Coordinates of C-alpha atoms and ligand atoms in Angstrom, one line a residue:
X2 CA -15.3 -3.4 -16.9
X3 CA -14.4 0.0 -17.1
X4 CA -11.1 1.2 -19.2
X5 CA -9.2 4.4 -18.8
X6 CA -8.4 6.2 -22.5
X7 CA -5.4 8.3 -22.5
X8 CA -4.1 10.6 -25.3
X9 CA -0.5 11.7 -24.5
X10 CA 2.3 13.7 -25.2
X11 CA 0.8 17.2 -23.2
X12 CA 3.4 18.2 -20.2
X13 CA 1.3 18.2 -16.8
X14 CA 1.2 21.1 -15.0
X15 CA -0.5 22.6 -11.4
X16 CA -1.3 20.7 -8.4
X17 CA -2.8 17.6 -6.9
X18 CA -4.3 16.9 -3.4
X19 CA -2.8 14.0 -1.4
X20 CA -5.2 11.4 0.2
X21 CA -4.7 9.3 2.7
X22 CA -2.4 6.5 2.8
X23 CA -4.1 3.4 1.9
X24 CA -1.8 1.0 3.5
X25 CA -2.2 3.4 7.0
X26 CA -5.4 3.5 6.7
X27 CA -6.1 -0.8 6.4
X28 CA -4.5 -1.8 9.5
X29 CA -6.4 1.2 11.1
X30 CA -9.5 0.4 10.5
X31 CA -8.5 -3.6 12.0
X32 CA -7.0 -1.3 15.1
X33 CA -11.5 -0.6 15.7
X34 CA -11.4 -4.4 16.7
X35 CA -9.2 -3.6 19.7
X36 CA -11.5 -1.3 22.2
X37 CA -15.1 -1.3 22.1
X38 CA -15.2 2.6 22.1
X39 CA -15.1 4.9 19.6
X40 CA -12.4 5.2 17.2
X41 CA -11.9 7.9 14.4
X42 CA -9.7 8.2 11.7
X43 CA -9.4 11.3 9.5
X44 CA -8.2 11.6 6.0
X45 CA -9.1 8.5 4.9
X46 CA -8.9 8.1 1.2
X47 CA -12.0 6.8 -0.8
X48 CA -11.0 3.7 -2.2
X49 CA -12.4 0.4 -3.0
X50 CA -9.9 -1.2 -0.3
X51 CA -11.6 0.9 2.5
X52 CA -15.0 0.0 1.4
X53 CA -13.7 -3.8 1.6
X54 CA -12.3 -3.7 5.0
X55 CA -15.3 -1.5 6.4
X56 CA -17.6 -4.4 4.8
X57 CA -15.1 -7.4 6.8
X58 CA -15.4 -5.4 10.0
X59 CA -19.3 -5.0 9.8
X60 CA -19.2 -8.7 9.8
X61 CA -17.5 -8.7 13.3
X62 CA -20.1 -6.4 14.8
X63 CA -17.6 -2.8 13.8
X64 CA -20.2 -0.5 12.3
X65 CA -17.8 2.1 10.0
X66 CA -19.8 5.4 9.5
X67 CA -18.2 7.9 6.8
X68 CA -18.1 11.4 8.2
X69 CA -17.1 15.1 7.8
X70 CA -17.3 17.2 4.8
X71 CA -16.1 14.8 2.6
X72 CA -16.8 11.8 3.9
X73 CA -13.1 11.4 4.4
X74 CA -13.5 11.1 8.5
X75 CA -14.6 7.5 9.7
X76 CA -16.4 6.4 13.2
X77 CA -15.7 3.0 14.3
X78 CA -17.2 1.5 17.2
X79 CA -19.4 -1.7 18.4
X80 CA -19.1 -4.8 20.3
X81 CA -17.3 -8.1 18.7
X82 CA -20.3 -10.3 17.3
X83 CA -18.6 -12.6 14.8
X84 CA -14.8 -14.0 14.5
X85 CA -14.9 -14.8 11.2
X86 CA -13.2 -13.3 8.4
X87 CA -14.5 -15.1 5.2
X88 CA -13.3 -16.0 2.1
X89 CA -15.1 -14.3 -0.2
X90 CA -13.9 -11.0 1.1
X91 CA -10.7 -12.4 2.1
X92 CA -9.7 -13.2 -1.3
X93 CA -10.7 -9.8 -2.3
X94 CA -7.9 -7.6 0.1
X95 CA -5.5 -9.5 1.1
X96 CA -5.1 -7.1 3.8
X97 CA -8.0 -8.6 5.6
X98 CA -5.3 -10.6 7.7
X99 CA -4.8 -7.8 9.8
X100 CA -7.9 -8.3 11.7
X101 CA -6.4 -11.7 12.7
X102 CA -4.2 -10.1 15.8
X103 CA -7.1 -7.9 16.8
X104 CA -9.8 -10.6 17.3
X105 CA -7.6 -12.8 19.4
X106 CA -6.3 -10.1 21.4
X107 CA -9.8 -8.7 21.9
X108 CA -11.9 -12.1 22.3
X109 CA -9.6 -14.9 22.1
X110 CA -10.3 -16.4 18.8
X111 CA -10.5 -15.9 15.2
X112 CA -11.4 -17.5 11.6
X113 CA -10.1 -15.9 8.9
X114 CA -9.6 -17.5 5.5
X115 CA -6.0 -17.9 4.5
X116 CA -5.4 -14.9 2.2
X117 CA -3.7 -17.2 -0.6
X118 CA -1.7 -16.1 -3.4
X119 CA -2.0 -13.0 -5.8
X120 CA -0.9 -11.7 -9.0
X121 CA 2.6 -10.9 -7.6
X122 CA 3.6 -13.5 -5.8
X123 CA 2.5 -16.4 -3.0
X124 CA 2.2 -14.0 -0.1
X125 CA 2.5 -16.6 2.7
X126 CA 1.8 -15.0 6.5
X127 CA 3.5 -18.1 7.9
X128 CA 5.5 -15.2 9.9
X129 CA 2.4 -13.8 11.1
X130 CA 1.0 -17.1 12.6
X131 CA 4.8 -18.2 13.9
X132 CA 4.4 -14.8 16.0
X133 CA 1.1 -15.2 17.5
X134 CA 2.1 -18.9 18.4
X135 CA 4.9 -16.7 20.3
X136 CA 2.3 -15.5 22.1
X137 CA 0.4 -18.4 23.3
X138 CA -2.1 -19.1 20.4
X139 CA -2.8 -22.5 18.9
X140 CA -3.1 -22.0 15.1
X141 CA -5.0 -24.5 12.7
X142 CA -4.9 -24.6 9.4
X143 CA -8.5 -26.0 8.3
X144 CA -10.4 -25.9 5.2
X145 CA -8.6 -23.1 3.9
X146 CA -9.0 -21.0 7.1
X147 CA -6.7 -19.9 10.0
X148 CA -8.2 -21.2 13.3
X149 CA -6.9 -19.5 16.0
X150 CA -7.2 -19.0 19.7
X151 CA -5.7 -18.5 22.9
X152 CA -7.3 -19.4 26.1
X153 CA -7.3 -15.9 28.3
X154 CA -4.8 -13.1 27.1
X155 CA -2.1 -13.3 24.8
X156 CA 1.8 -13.3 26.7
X157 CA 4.0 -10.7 26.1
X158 CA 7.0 -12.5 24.0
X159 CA 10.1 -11.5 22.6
X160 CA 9.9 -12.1 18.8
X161 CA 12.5 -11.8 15.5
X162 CA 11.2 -11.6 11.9
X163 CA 13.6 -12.9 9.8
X164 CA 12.2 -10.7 7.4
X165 CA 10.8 -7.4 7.9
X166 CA 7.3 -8.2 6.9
X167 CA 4.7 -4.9 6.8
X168 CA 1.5 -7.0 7.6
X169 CA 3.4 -9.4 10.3
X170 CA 4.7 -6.6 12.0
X171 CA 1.2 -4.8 12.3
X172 CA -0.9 -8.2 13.3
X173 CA 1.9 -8.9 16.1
X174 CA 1.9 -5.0 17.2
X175 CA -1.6 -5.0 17.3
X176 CA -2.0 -8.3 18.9
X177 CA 0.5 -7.2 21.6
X178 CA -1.3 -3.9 22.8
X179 CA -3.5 -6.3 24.9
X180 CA -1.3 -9.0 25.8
X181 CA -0.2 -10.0 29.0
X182 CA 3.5 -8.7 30.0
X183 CA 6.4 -7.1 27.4
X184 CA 6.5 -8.1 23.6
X185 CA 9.8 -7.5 22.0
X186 CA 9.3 -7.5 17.9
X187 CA 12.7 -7.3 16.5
X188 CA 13.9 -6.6 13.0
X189 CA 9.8 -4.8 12.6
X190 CA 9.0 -3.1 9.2
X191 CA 9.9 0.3 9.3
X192 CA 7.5 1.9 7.1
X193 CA 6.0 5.0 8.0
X194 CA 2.5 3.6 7.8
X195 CA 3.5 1.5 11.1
X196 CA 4.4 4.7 12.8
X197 CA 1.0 5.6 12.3
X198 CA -0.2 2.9 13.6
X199 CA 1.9 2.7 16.4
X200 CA 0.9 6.4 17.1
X201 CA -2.9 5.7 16.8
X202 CA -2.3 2.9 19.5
X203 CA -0.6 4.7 21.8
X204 CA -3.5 7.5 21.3
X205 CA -6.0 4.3 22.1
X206 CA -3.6 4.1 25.5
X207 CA -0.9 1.7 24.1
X208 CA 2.3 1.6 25.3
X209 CA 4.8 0.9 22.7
X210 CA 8.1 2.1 22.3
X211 CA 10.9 2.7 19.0
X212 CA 8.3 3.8 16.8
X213 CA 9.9 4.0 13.6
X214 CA 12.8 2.3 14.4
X215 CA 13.1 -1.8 13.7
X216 CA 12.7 -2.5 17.2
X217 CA 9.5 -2.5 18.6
X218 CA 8.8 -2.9 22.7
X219 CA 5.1 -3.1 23.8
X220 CA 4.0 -3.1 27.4
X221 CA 0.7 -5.0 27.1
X222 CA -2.5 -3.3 28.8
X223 CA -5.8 -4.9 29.6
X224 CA -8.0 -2.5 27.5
X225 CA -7.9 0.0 24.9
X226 CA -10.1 3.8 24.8
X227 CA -11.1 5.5 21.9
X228 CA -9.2 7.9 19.9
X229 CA -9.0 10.3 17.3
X230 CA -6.0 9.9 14.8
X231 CA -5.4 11.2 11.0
X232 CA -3.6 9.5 8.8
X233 CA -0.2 10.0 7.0
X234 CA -0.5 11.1 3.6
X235 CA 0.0 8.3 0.5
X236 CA 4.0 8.0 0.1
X237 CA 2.9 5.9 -2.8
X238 CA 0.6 7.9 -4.6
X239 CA 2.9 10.8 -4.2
X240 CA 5.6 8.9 -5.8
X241 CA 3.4 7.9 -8.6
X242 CA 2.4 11.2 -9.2
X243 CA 6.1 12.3 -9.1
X244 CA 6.6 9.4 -12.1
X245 CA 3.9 11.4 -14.3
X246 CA 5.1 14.8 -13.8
X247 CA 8.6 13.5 -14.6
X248 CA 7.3 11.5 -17.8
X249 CA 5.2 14.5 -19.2
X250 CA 8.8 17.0 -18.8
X251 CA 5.7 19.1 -16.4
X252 CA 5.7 20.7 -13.5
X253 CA 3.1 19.6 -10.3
X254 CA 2.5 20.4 -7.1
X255 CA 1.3 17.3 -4.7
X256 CA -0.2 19.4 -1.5
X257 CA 0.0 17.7 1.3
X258 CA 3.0 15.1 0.8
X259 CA 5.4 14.7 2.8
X260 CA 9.2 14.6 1.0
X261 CA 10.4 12.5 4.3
X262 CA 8.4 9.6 3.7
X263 CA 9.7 9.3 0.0
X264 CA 12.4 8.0 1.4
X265 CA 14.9 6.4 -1.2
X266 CA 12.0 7.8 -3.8
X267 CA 13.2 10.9 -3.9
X268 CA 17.0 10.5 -4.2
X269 CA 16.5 8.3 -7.1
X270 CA 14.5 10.6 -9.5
X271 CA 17.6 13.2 -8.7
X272 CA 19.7 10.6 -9.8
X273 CA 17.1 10.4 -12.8
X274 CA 17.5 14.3 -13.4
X275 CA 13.5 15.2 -11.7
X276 CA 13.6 17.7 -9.2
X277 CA 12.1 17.2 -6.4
X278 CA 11.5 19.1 -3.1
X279 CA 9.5 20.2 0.0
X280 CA 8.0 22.9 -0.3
X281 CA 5.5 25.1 2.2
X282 CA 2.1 23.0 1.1
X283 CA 3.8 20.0 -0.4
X284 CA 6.1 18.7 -2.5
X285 CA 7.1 20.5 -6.0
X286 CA 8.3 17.8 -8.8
X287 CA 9.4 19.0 -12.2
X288 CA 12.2 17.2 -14.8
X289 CA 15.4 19.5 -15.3
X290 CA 16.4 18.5 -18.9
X291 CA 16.6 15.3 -19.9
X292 CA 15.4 11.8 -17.8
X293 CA 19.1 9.4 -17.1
X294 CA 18.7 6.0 -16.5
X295 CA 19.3 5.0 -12.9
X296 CA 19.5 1.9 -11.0
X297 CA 17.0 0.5 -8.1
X298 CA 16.5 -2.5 -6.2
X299 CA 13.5 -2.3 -4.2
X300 CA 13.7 -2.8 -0.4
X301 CA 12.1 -2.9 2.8
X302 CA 11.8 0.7 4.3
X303 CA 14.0 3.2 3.8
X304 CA 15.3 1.4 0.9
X305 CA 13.2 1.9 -2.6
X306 CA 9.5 0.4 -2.4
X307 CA 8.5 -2.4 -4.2
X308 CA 5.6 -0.4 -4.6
X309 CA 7.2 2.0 -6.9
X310 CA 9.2 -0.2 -9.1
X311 CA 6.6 -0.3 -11.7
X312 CA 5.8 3.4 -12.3
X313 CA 9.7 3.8 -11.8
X314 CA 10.4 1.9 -14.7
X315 CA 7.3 3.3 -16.8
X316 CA 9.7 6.7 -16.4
X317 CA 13.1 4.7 -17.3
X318 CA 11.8 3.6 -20.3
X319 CA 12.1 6.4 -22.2
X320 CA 15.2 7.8 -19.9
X321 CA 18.5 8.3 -22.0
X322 CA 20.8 5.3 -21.3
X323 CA 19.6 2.0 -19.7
X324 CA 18.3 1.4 -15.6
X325 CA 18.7 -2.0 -14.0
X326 CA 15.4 -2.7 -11.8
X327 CA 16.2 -5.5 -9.1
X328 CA 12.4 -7.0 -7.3
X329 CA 13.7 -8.3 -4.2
X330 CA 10.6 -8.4 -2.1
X331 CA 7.8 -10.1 -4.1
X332 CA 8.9 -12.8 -6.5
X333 CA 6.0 -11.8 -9.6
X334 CA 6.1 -8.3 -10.2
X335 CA 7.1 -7.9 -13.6
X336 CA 4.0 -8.0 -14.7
X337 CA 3.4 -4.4 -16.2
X338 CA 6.6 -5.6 -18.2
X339 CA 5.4 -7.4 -21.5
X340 CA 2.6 -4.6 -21.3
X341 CA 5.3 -1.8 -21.3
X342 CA 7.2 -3.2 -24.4
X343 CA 3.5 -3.5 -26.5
X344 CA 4.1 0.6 -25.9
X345 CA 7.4 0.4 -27.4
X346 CA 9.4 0.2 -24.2
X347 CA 12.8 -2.5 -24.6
X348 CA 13.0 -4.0 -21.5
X349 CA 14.1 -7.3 -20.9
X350 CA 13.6 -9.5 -17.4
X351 CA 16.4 -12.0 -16.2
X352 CA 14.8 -13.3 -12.9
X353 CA 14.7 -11.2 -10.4
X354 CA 16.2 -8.0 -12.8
X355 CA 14.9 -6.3 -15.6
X356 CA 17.3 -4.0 -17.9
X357 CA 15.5 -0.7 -19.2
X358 CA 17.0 0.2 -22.5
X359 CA 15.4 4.2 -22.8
X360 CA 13.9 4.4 -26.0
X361 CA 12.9 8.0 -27.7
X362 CA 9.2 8.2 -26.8
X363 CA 6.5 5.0 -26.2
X364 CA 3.5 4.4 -29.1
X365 CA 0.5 4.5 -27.4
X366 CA -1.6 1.1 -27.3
X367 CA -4.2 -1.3 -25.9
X368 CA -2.8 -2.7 -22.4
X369 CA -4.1 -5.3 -19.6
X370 CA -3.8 -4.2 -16.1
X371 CA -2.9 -6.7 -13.6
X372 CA -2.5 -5.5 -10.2
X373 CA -2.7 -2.2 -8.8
X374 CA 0.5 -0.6 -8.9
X375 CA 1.5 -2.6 -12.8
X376 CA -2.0 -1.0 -13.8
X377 CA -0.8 2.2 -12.7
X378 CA 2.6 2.5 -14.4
X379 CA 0.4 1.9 -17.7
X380 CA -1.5 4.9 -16.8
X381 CA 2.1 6.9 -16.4
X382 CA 3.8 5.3 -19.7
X383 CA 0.5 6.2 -21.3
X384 CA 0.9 9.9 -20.1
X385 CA 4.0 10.3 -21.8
X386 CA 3.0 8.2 -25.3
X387 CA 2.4 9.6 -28.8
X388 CA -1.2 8.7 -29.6
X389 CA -4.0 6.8 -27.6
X390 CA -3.0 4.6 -24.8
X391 CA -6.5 2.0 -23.0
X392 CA -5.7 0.8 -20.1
X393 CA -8.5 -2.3 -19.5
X394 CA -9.5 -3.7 -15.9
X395 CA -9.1 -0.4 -14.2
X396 CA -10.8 -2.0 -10.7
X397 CA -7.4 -3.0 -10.2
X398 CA -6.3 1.2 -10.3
X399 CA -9.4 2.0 -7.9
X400 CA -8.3 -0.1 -4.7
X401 CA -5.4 1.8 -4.5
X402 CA -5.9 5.7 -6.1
X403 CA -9.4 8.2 -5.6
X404 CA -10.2 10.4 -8.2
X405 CA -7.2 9.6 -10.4
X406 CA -8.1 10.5 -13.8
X407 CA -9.9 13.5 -12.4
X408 CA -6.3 14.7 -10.5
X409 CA -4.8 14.2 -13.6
X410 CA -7.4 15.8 -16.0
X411 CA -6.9 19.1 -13.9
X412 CA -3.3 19.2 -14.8
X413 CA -3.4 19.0 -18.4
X414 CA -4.2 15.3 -19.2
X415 CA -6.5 14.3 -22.1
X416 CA -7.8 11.3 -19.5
X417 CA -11.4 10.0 -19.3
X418 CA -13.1 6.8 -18.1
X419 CA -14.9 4.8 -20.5
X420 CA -17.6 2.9 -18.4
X421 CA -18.3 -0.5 -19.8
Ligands
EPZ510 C1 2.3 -4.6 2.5 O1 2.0 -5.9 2.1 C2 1.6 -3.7 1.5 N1 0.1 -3.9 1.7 C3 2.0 -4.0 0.1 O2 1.4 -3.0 -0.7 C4 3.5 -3.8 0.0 O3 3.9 -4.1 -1.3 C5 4.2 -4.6 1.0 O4 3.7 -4.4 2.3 C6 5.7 -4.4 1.0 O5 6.0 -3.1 1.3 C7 -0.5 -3.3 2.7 O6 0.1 -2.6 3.5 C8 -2.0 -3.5 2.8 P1 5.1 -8.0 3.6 P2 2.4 -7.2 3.0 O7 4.5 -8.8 4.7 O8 2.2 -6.8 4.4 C9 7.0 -12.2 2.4 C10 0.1 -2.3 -2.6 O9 0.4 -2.2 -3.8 N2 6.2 -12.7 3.6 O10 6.1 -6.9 3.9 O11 1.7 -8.4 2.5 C11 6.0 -11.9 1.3 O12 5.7 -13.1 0.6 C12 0.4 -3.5 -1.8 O13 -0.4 -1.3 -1.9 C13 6.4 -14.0 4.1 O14 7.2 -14.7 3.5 O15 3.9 -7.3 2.7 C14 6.7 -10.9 0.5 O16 7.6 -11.6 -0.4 C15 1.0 -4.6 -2.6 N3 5.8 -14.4 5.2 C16 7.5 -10.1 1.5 O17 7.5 -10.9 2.7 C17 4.9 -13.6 5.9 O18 4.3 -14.0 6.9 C18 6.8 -8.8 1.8 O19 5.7 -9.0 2.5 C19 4.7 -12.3 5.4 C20 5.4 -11.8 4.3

């Protein structure tokens, strides 16, 4: 398994492209299922995720061609030969639920192993399935798999989330494209990445209404076209390069993100004392003086990400004063925790909290990633540390960010792989 080796202590400094957003571009590529024309997507980032999800949808009969320049366009297009989604992929990405909505919209029917748990927490799609029953399919659980169908179309239905789940909101969205009559979805995630997708649907000749705002109305149609559609740049990534910039007291230039999407990002590393701001080809993120403690709680979109919490409090660690960090979405994401304090960080976890005491600088160390975004804030604390940080099981870091050590590496880092 490869490892990452970090030697730290060097401010960063000058610019990093972008990609696409990885959690756009996933329920994208399950959007391919819904029209049996041509879809393409641009800007799609090359990640181990994509890879996965183009490897599920060739199993349903979706060839996925890389194209342009890069490689960063993709043509989907074929007819439906297979409704199964199977475990061993499943288990992989649990993102492969997504193609769960399409397939019974499209042909009625659909096996798709039940994602089951992951490193941060149970991750249950009872919501997704409770919608979808909305609209007139019979679920099964058997054998580990979802079973579903629905005898003709899916009915339009008016449906409330009690929570505003990302992946239940896009299943149900996409599912109710095709169905018969209006679907309400009320209380819908209001990430930007389902903006996208709602965008890309409309393009496919959806009609769906409130994009971006928790209330979602869908006018069901009886068949989807083709469509061309580029995707939103990586809100995630850009934040997580914001975190290293800040650590490192540099200076960096992310070209091509978007400050909008950083949502409740941005305004908390000013709180922190890192400036941040649009500028003409990006965003522009440097530290003015020294890093202050400040306070999250992660929450569904606008509020602060859950998938920033970790690289956020990589940056707190060594922030003057202390920083309470609330997990309200996902109940096991502390993980990067005990990994942090090998590095010298003191921070201690009572249930759903964790209180960041800033020390003076992190030792650099062996550490364990876990999941993509704990493995990540390693990477960031590592940045910052005096002396040689590893950073093992780097698969986890290349589902979810291209290139990484080679973005970094341009602006200053003393980064390399170590295959093994
Ligand atoms: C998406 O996961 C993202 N993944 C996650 O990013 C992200 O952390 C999450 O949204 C929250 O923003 C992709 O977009 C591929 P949820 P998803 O449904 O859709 C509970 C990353 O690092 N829930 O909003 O699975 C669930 O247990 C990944 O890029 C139910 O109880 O998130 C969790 O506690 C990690 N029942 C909470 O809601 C359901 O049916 C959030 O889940 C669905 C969810």
């Amino acid at each position: 398994m490869d490892r990452i080796r970090i030697r730290g202590g060097r401010p960063l400094g000058g610019e990093i492209a972008i990609g696409g957003a990885k959690n756009a571009a996933l329920p994208l590529m399950a959007a391919g299922l819904l029209t049996e024309q041509r879809l393409v997507l641009s800007n799609v980032p090359r990640l181990a995720d994509i890879e996965t999800m183009a490897w599920l949808l060739a199993g349903h009969g979706i060839a996925v061609e890389r194209k342009g320049p890069e490689g960063r366009d993709l043509s989907l297009g074929g007819a439906i030969t297979g409704t199964e989604a199977p475990y061993d992929i499943v288990r992989k990405m649990r993102a492969s639920v997504l193609v769960l909505g399409p397939l019974l919209a499209r042909v009625g029917e659909a096996q798709v192993s039940m994602p089951g748990g992951c490193a941060i927490g149970t991750r249950p799609v009872d919501l997704h399935l409770k919608g979808l029953e909305q609209m007139g399919a019979a679920i099964a659980l058997e054998g580990g798999y979802i079973r579903a169908r629905v005898a003709g179309r899916l009915r339009g239905a008016t449906i409330v989330l009690p929570f505003a789940s990302v992946g239940a909101t896009e299943n149900l969205l996409m599912a109710a494209a095709l169905a018969d009559g209006q679907t309400v979805i009320a209380n819908a995630a209001r990430e930007p990445e389902i903006a996208c997708l709602a965008i890309c649907l409309n393009a496919m000749g959806a009609r769906i209404t409130g994009v971006g705002s928790d209330r979602l109305t869908i006018e069901g149609v009886a068949a989807l076209h083709g469509a061309e559609h580029r995707i939103i740049p990586d809100r995630i990534e850009t934040g997580t390069y914001a975190c290293a910039a800040a650590i490192t007291g540099g200076e960096m230039r992310l070209l091509g993100a978007r400050l909008a999407d950083l949502g409740a990002v941005a305004r908390t590393l000013g709180e922190a004392g890192v400036m941040i701001e649009d500028g003409p080809d990006g965003v522009l993120v440097r530290r003015d003086g020294t890093l202050r403690g400040a306070d999250v709680m992660t929450e569904p979109y606008p509020g602060f990400p859950t998938d920033m919490q970790a690289q956020f409090m990589a940056l707190m660690s060594v922030a003057e004063g202390a920083a309470m960090v609330t997990e309200t979405i996902f109940e096991n994401r502390f993980m990067h925790v005990p990994e942090l304090n090998r590095m010298g960080a003191r921070i201690n976890v009572h249930g759903a909290s964790a209180i960041v005491r800033g020390v003076g600088s992190l030792s650099g160390a062996p550490v364990m990633a876990t999941d993509l975004r704990a493995s990540v804030s390693l990477i960031v604390a590592g940045l910052a540390a005096r002396g040689e940080t590893v950073v093992n099981r780097v698969y986890h870091l290349d589902r979810g960010y291209e290139a990484l050590e080679g973005k970094l590496a341009a602006c200053g880092a003393d980064i390399e792989r170590i295959a093994g």
